[in-house]
XYZ file of C-alpha atoms in Angstrom:
572
model
C 33.605 -129.784 63.364
C 35.105 -126.306 63.320
C 33.990 -123.825 66.012
C 35.078 -120.266 65.335
C 34.590 -117.374 67.749
C 34.034 -114.188 65.764
C 34.925 -110.666 66.809
C 32.700 -109.304 69.552
C 30.120 -106.748 68.495
C 27.911 -103.967 69.797
C 24.648 -104.435 67.880
C 22.654 -107.586 68.530
C 19.960 -106.527 66.064
C 22.485 -106.132 63.229
C 23.770 -109.683 63.653
C 20.215 -111.075 63.866
C 19.275 -109.278 60.639
C 22.213 -110.978 58.929
C 21.503 -114.463 60.337
C 17.800 -114.353 59.476
C 18.333 -112.522 56.186
C 19.071 -113.990 52.743
C 22.850 -113.740 53.167
C 25.203 -111.871 50.872
C 24.720 -114.374 48.068
C 21.248 -115.754 48.847
C 22.937 -118.625 50.674
C 20.756 -118.478 53.811
C 17.800 -120.866 53.597
C 15.040 -121.437 56.177
C 16.674 -119.530 59.036
C 15.322 -120.735 62.382
C 16.238 -121.429 66.001
C 17.477 -124.879 66.988
C 18.122 -123.996 70.650
C 18.107 -121.035 73.033
C 18.394 -120.090 76.704
C 14.590 -120.256 76.936
C 12.367 -122.799 75.213
C 9.775 -120.028 74.770
C 12.117 -117.605 73.005
C 10.472 -116.137 69.887
C 11.676 -117.519 66.550
C 11.147 -115.014 63.706
C 12.012 -117.743 61.214
C 9.162 -120.086 62.108
C 6.682 -117.840 63.974
C 5.198 -115.125 61.756
C 4.054 -113.152 64.790
C 7.601 -112.960 66.184
C 9.961 -110.181 65.128
C 13.702 -109.756 65.166
C 13.280 -106.684 67.388
C 11.434 -108.754 70.015
C 14.208 -111.366 70.016
C 16.880 -108.678 70.249
C 15.172 -106.953 73.190
C 14.930 -110.208 75.125
C 18.576 -111.041 74.476
C 19.751 -107.563 75.479
C 17.528 -107.188 78.551
C 20.212 -108.243 81.121
C 22.642 -105.803 79.521
C 20.119 -102.971 79.675
C 19.630 -103.639 83.406
C 23.294 -102.834 84.112
C 24.368 -99.247 84.777
C 25.630 -97.617 81.621
C 29.132 -97.204 83.032
C 29.347 -100.906 83.928
C 28.127 -102.336 80.642
C 30.644 -104.180 78.452
C 31.637 -102.051 75.464
C 31.112 -104.987 73.113
C 28.493 -107.256 74.580
C 27.642 -109.501 71.583
C 29.414 -112.893 71.554
C 29.209 -114.829 68.273
C 30.270 -118.431 67.627
C 29.864 -120.319 64.344
C 30.087 -124.123 64.329
C 30.606 -125.750 60.932
C 30.858 -129.398 59.883
C 33.032 -130.801 57.121
C 31.529 -131.268 53.668
C 32.114 -135.006 54.158
C 30.001 -135.173 57.329
C 26.413 -136.340 57.441
C 23.699 -133.690 57.787
C 22.721 -133.284 61.420
C 19.084 -132.956 62.490
C 17.874 -129.804 64.276
C 17.795 -131.725 67.557
C 21.442 -132.708 67.131
C 22.476 -129.157 66.297
C 20.525 -127.987 69.345
C 22.542 -130.327 71.568
C 25.752 -129.087 69.924
C 24.736 -125.508 70.750
C 23.946 -126.310 74.394
C 27.273 -128.096 74.831
C 29.176 -125.245 73.209
C 27.730 -122.440 75.349
C 28.325 -124.519 78.479
C 31.928 -125.207 77.475
C 32.595 -121.536 76.674
C 31.186 -120.322 80.005
C 28.206 -118.553 78.426
C 25.658 -120.757 80.199
C 25.774 -123.042 83.227
C 22.714 -125.294 83.145
C 23.664 -127.062 86.402
C 23.579 -123.809 88.383
C 20.738 -122.289 86.403
C 22.797 -119.161 85.744
C 24.062 -117.862 82.492
C 23.758 -115.407 79.658
C 20.920 -115.281 77.174
C 21.735 -116.933 73.866
C 20.185 -118.369 70.719
C 21.436 -120.822 68.067
C 20.337 -120.045 64.498
C 20.514 -122.525 61.628
C 20.276 -121.280 58.047
C 22.216 -124.026 56.225
C 22.671 -127.782 56.456
C 26.272 -127.721 57.626
C 26.506 -125.064 60.327
C 24.863 -122.999 63.051
C 25.522 -119.588 64.601
C 25.291 -118.978 68.335
C 24.621 -115.419 69.523
C 24.892 -114.476 73.206
C 24.793 -111.224 75.147
C 27.541 -110.984 77.768
C 25.616 -110.257 80.941
C 23.946 -112.762 83.277
C 20.518 -112.314 84.809
C 22.138 -111.324 88.118
C 24.251 -108.653 86.425
C 27.548 -110.510 86.528
C 29.628 -110.857 83.393
C 30.729 -114.342 82.343
C 34.347 -115.438 82.621
C 35.406 -116.227 79.060
C 39.137 -116.725 79.481
C 40.307 -119.428 77.050
C 36.803 -119.809 75.620
C 38.275 -120.667 72.200
C 40.310 -123.568 73.607
C 37.304 -124.890 75.529
C 34.952 -124.912 72.545
C 37.639 -126.602 70.457
C 37.939 -129.365 73.058
C 34.158 -129.729 73.089
C 34.168 -130.018 69.291
C 36.614 -132.943 69.466
C 34.303 -134.733 71.939
C 31.213 -134.065 69.804
C 32.938 -135.390 66.674
C 33.479 -138.726 68.387
C 29.958 -138.919 69.805
C 28.187 -137.923 66.576
C 30.355 -139.975 64.236
C 31.769 -136.939 62.417
C 35.146 -136.423 60.799
C 37.791 -136.248 63.522
C 39.907 -133.127 63.249
C 43.322 -132.811 64.847
C 43.755 -130.849 68.032
C 45.587 -127.566 67.608
C 48.186 -125.970 69.873
C 47.591 -122.285 69.227
C 50.403 -121.902 66.702
C 48.298 -122.049 63.529
C 47.939 -118.986 61.349
C 44.646 -117.126 61.629
C 42.070 -118.438 59.181
C 40.344 -116.019 56.800
C 37.063 -114.663 58.126
C 33.794 -115.380 56.351
C 33.750 -111.755 55.178
C 37.203 -112.187 53.645
C 36.126 -115.386 51.897
C 32.989 -113.773 50.475
C 35.017 -110.761 49.332
C 37.496 -113.030 47.530
C 34.626 -114.822 45.824
C 33.103 -111.529 44.674
C 36.457 -110.431 43.277
C 37.038 -113.722 41.487
C 40.095 -114.620 43.611
C 40.970 -118.247 44.282
C 42.258 -117.288 47.740
C 41.650 -114.471 50.180
C 43.920 -111.454 50.409
C 45.169 -112.710 53.779
C 46.272 -116.021 52.237
C 47.932 -114.354 49.232
C 49.810 -111.977 51.503
C 50.935 -114.780 53.802
C 52.476 -116.657 50.888
C 54.096 -113.502 49.482
C 55.665 -112.575 52.836
C 56.897 -116.130 53.397
C 58.603 -116.087 50.009
C 60.081 -112.668 50.723
C 61.644 -113.819 53.990
C 63.081 -117.088 52.609
C 66.856 -116.902 52.978
C 66.960 -113.167 53.710
C 69.680 -111.784 55.977
C 68.541 -108.220 56.698
C 65.567 -105.884 56.986
C 66.641 -104.031 53.873
C 66.624 -107.194 51.778
C 63.302 -108.333 53.251
C 61.509 -105.063 52.477
C 63.095 -104.882 49.030
C 61.642 -108.305 48.252
C 58.204 -107.256 49.517
C 58.304 -104.204 47.238
C 59.502 -106.288 44.285
C 56.556 -108.632 44.865
C 54.262 -105.619 44.322
C 52.979 -105.331 47.893
C 52.122 -102.062 49.582
C 54.196 -101.639 52.757
C 53.496 -99.549 55.834
C 56.200 -99.462 58.522
C 55.622 -98.699 62.211
C 58.448 -96.521 63.520
C 59.098 -95.456 67.126
C 59.812 -91.792 67.986
C 63.452 -92.854 68.352
C 63.451 -93.936 64.724
C 63.585 -97.652 65.520
C 61.475 -99.894 63.330
C 58.823 -101.664 65.416
C 56.761 -103.547 62.856
C 55.210 -103.577 59.423
C 51.957 -104.057 57.559
C 51.366 -105.180 53.979
C 48.467 -104.933 51.529
C 47.596 -106.002 48.020
C 47.232 -102.965 45.733
C 43.791 -104.063 44.509
C 42.364 -105.184 47.874
C 40.458 -102.150 49.153
C 37.765 -101.358 51.689
C 34.510 -99.428 51.257
C 36.451 -96.148 51.419
C 38.710 -97.347 48.555
C 41.686 -97.607 50.903
C 44.130 -100.542 50.857
C 43.450 -103.182 53.507
C 46.665 -103.664 55.478
C 47.555 -106.741 57.524
C 50.296 -106.755 60.201
C 52.809 -109.562 59.795
C 51.734 -111.160 63.082
C 48.133 -111.347 61.817
C 49.302 -113.315 58.777
C 51.184 -115.937 60.817
C 52.766 -116.002 64.292
C 56.295 -116.284 62.885
C 55.900 -113.433 60.373
C 55.999 -110.617 62.909
C 59.109 -108.465 62.597
C 60.602 -109.629 65.942
C 60.202 -113.303 64.948
C 61.721 -112.673 61.515
C 64.650 -110.902 63.174
C 65.325 -114.076 65.162
C 66.246 -115.791 61.910
C 68.765 -113.066 61.062
C 70.279 -112.987 64.554
C 70.654 -116.762 64.362
C 72.620 -116.383 61.141
C 75.198 -114.226 62.904
C 75.438 -116.295 66.103
C 75.800 -119.777 64.701
C 78.173 -121.631 66.989
C 79.016 -124.157 64.299
C 80.075 -121.585 61.703
C 82.722 -118.872 62.133
C 81.021 -115.527 62.617
C 83.270 -113.888 60.040
C 82.293 -116.447 57.371
C 80.399 -114.413 54.770
C 77.122 -115.531 53.265
C 77.331 -116.387 49.590
C 76.050 -113.394 47.680
C 77.264 -114.176 44.152
C 74.543 -116.215 42.444
C 75.531 -119.690 41.329
C 73.686 -121.710 38.740
C 70.224 -123.107 39.526
C 71.705 -126.621 39.304
C 74.442 -125.798 41.824
C 71.883 -124.300 44.212
C 69.795 -127.459 43.983
C 72.792 -129.685 44.703
C 73.566 -127.591 47.783
C 69.902 -127.846 48.796
C 70.024 -131.629 48.549
C 73.165 -131.768 50.696
C 71.710 -129.396 53.304
C 68.446 -131.358 53.416
C 70.340 -134.602 53.983
C 72.224 -133.162 56.979
C 69.067 -131.521 58.339
C 67.231 -134.845 58.232
C 69.866 -136.369 60.507
C 69.483 -133.441 62.945
C 65.697 -133.848 63.066
C 66.037 -137.576 63.694
C 68.809 -137.370 66.296
C 69.156 -133.763 67.524
C 67.489 -132.057 70.496
C 64.037 -130.524 70.202
C 65.068 -126.880 69.730
C 67.492 -127.774 66.922
C 64.949 -130.030 65.249
C 62.293 -127.293 65.428
C 64.742 -124.812 63.842
C 65.540 -127.147 60.956
C 61.848 -127.873 60.367
C 61.099 -124.133 60.282
C 63.979 -123.515 57.870
C 62.708 -126.344 55.660
C 59.670 -124.179 55.010
C 61.946 -121.464 53.618
C 63.568 -123.985 51.272
C 60.173 -125.151 50.007
C 59.089 -121.545 49.405
C 62.301 -120.875 47.462
C 61.941 -124.075 45.418
C 58.343 -123.215 44.555
C 59.334 -119.717 43.451
C 62.226 -120.790 41.214
C 61.356 -124.177 39.713
C 60.028 -124.926 36.246
C 56.356 -124.737 35.357
C 55.671 -128.472 35.306
C 56.678 -128.805 38.979
C 55.652 -125.366 40.236
C 52.042 -126.135 41.151
C 52.820 -129.128 43.361
C 55.814 -127.388 44.929
C 53.674 -124.359 45.684
C 51.028 -126.547 47.314
C 53.778 -128.301 49.267
C 55.087 -124.967 50.571
C 51.610 -123.722 51.495
C 50.759 -126.967 53.286
C 54.066 -127.240 55.135
C 53.561 -123.762 56.583
C 51.386 -125.391 59.287
C 54.128 -127.937 60.044
C 56.823 -125.284 60.413
C 55.614 -124.025 63.842
C 54.897 -125.657 67.173
C 55.065 -124.799 70.869
C 58.718 -125.894 70.818
C 60.648 -122.714 70.109
C 63.250 -123.044 67.373
C 66.888 -122.727 68.437
C 67.997 -120.458 65.620
C 71.540 -120.390 64.265
C 72.252 -124.057 63.658
C 69.799 -124.042 60.749
C 72.089 -121.767 58.752
C 72.830 -124.344 56.027
C 69.150 -124.694 55.139
C 68.579 -120.938 55.196
C 71.641 -120.487 52.970
C 70.215 -123.113 50.615
C 66.981 -121.117 50.383
C 69.004 -117.974 49.718
C 71.035 -119.680 46.987
C 67.869 -120.941 45.315
C 66.401 -117.440 45.201
C 69.586 -115.731 43.999
C 70.415 -118.359 41.367
C 67.172 -117.551 39.565
C 64.608 -119.704 37.738
C 65.575 -123.236 36.771
C 64.800 -124.905 33.486
C 62.786 -128.090 33.532
C 65.297 -130.086 31.485
C 68.944 -131.109 31.613
C 71.006 -130.516 34.732
C 68.481 -128.001 36.112
C 65.632 -130.503 35.855
C 67.638 -133.425 37.215
C 69.031 -131.522 40.189
C 65.506 -130.275 40.903
C 64.453 -133.915 41.154
C 67.474 -134.580 43.387
C 66.555 -131.700 45.711
C 62.869 -132.669 45.852
C 63.836 -136.264 46.626
C 65.902 -135.154 49.622
C 63.202 -132.697 50.740
C 60.674 -135.537 50.619
C 62.717 -137.497 53.167
C 63.305 -134.361 55.232
C 59.578 -133.601 55.378
C 58.834 -137.238 56.211
C 61.307 -137.016 59.103
C 59.507 -133.853 60.250
C 56.184 -135.726 60.180
C 57.632 -138.489 62.387
C 59.110 -135.914 64.772
C 55.822 -134.039 65.128
C 53.904 -137.291 65.629
C 56.252 -138.308 68.467
C 55.756 -134.912 70.098
C 51.960 -135.178 69.840
C 51.681 -132.322 67.318
C 48.744 -133.788 65.408
C 48.026 -130.880 63.066
C 51.680 -130.400 62.188
C 52.235 -134.108 61.569
C 49.199 -134.253 59.278
C 50.405 -131.176 57.368
C 53.871 -132.681 56.903
C 52.403 -135.934 55.588
C 50.240 -134.007 53.121
C 53.301 -132.001 52.074
C 55.125 -135.253 51.334
C 52.366 -136.246 48.913
C 52.724 -132.965 47.019
C 56.493 -133.473 46.907
C 56.010 -136.998 45.613
C 53.941 -135.633 42.712
C 56.478 -132.870 42.013
C 59.310 -135.403 42.046
C 57.555 -137.618 39.522
C 57.285 -134.686 37.127
C 60.859 -133.485 37.721
C 62.553 -136.892 37.508
C 60.733 -138.327 34.504
C 63.169 -137.448 31.729
C 66.467 -137.922 33.578
C 65.529 -141.280 35.068
C 63.999 -142.305 31.751
C 67.332 -141.693 30.008
C 69.273 -143.556 32.711
C 66.754 -146.388 32.433
C 67.404 -146.667 28.698
C 71.175 -146.626 29.264
C 70.901 -149.342 31.876
C 68.821 -151.518 29.588
C 71.552 -151.318 26.950
C 74.470 -152.204 29.229
C 76.400 -155.243 28.038
C 75.370 -158.385 29.861
C 78.739 -158.891 31.640
C 78.698 -155.259 32.847
C 75.102 -155.535 34.083
C 75.998 -158.766 35.900
C 78.989 -157.006 37.531
C 76.715 -154.230 38.813
C 74.319 -156.876 40.103
C 77.207 -158.388 42.068
C 78.109 -154.929 43.427
C 74.523 -154.453 44.600
C 74.393 -157.833 46.346
C 77.720 -157.238 48.079
C 76.820 -153.734 49.239
C 73.148 -154.264 50.174
C 72.559 -157.996 50.683
C 69.257 -157.479 52.533
C 67.750 -155.113 49.945
C 69.333 -156.405 46.751
C 66.553 -158.748 45.650
C 63.904 -156.094 46.180
C 65.910 -153.537 44.198
C 66.479 -156.016 41.368
C 62.713 -156.336 40.926
C 62.301 -152.574 40.579
C 62.273 -151.152 37.046
C 64.462 -148.389 38.474
C 67.272 -150.923 38.848
C 68.400 -150.160 35.309
C 68.884 -146.465 36.169
C 70.833 -147.492 39.266
C 73.009 -149.885 37.223
C 73.824 -147.061 34.804
C 74.715 -144.816 37.750
C 76.975 -147.469 39.295
C 78.773 -147.688 35.953
C 79.198 -143.889 35.952
C 80.696 -143.939 39.460
C 83.147 -146.629 38.418
C 84.141 -144.694 35.314
C 84.712 -141.627 37.500
C 87.269 -143.550 39.564
C 85.123 -144.424 42.594
C 84.667 -147.791 44.267
C 80.965 -148.457 43.498
C 80.589 -151.031 46.303
C 81.923 -148.673 48.965
C 79.949 -145.743 47.583
C 76.707 -147.719 47.484
C 77.235 -149.003 51.023
C 77.852 -145.479 52.268
C 74.794 -144.116 50.419
C 72.546 -146.612 52.203
C 74.014 -146.801 55.683
C 72.900 -143.452 57.116
C 69.174 -144.162 56.944
C 66.855 -147.115 56.400
C 65.514 -147.505 52.884
C 62.946 -150.265 53.259
C 60.043 -147.769 53.420
C 61.051 -145.925 50.227
C 58.596 -146.257 47.366
C 61.503 -146.816 44.968
C 64.807 -147.645 46.669
C 66.648 -147.504 43.368
C 65.466 -143.924 42.744
C 66.758 -142.809 46.138
C 70.115 -144.482 45.613
C 70.528 -142.984 42.130
C 70.322 -139.435 43.515
C 72.454 -140.169 46.567
C 75.189 -141.707 44.434
C 75.174 -138.902 41.893
C 75.242 -136.342 44.695
C 78.023 -138.067 46.658
C 80.188 -138.826 43.633
C 79.642 -135.339 42.147
C 78.330 -136.897 38.962
C 76.183 -134.877 36.563
C 72.586 -135.287 37.691
C 71.510 -135.459 34.052
C 73.406 -137.370 31.398
C 73.491 -136.163 27.815
C 70.964 -138.270 25.909
C 71.435 -139.673 22.462
C 68.798 -138.653 19.940
C 67.031 -141.982 20.508
C 67.134 -141.611 24.310
C 65.800 -138.058 24.171
C 62.962 -139.139 21.903
C 62.124 -142.152 24.075
C 62.250 -140.222 27.345
C 59.904 -137.568 25.979
C 57.594 -139.928 24.140
C 53.998 -139.930 25.481
C 54.396 -143.564 26.508
C 57.203 -142.432 28.848
C 55.666 -139.179 30.007
C 56.178 -140.023 33.653
C 58.697 -142.174 35.423
C 55.896 -144.340 36.773
C 54.818 -145.217 33.248
C 58.405 -146.169 32.452
C 58.485 -148.340 35.574
C 55.263 -150.046 34.576
C 56.812 -151.766 31.563
C 56.827 -155.546 31.861
C 59.855 -156.356 29.727
C 61.867 -159.230 31.203
C 65.042 -157.867 32.824
C 68.435 -159.058 31.746
C 71.473 -159.953 33.794
C 69.748 -160.719 37.113
C 71.321 -164.037 37.923
């Protein structure tokens, strides 16, 4: 159940005309009252003799009785209450009880004292109602509506439990502002998948990812095609900014600008500046250490991302709250940069991951900026290295980076859950699912080739790698040996040995920093950790047969490769 307090208005009759009218797209059906301050209030939807003007005059009567100078400038209070599409359809009587509970919680009405404002609840669809109140009591006093939004949200959580509706997570006031109904209808008319507010939020997030200065930030906004309006003090100091889409215009054909703070709490100019000031006051990094400005290769940037994500995961699991919050926030920048620069077959899921994680990147715990510099540098490197190909070293290191980001986001979900941040924890878990899907697409060919190489290892060599596994990970060895991914791991262990490393020591070290029992494929995780630690190529050059097999429709995804039931060799 989602209660949403709309902007206060001045014309009660205008809002009533909308609620009882056909709607902008003929979506209003059978508009009628389900509850009101007075059981005898006229209902123009069900009583043909009643008019909207009569209802408006009754609602506004207490306001009209106040001296003109004392009247509230905007006296119309409007609350919509909407159920999820998965919820059952409530009867009018149930919606009426919802309305009475909501106005009492907000402070609009006080049934116990018999004092309150005049209000009505209108239903014109199965899944929601609108409550309209005029902000003056019968005795002339104005209601106290401080924190009315928080109170109606708390009432919604109680009603969900009592009515058997979908239970939504409690917020903490750090979520970005949702699009208004007008913005949603406008997007639908224009054929947009998302509202202008949502498109701008994503564009600004991508523009800020890894930036180090105002000049770079505004250059990226301009490159993204956004219209920019800066707010400058008389002294010449920059105070803030607004952005607009060139084709999003109002009735006067003017661009509709949104301040950064209205897009998300951490996209105001002062909050963005905190990221830059943190970069220059990092206690763990010498202040004269320059940021990397020369673009590396996309594969190198992804390797650095994987390494930074690994270290950040340890901070989130073991560091203090301010440091953990900073690393979680910076993880959002990395996801935005990955989504903007990765190949087409992973881009959709990575984009959804970045959009979803945006909710997990903020909480009431203020981020201690500066120590998150490695993650922010990783985001910067991803952007400056340019687009990555979906094959070869680019594709394999993309899989490596996504794999590490999956564990980082999972750590963030656990951290938020421990702190009681329900919405953020849910967003992080959903992000992990998008990353899982992106990983499957990114890893398919590289792991498929390693799988084929492992299957063709000579029996004595495969048995030696089995012995290495059992010595290094005695508690997990049998589980790993049953995974189809074992063959890819065996091939990787052979590569580490050929590169002059001790595979037993390397494998032990790859597993000791974090438990692996909850991984969906332990062998997958160990393949990327070993190749990262040993500086091995993430992708091996395939033979013609391996390339054909890895790209064959029967091997289109790594999961399909894992599903083969061929009896393994060398597991004795």
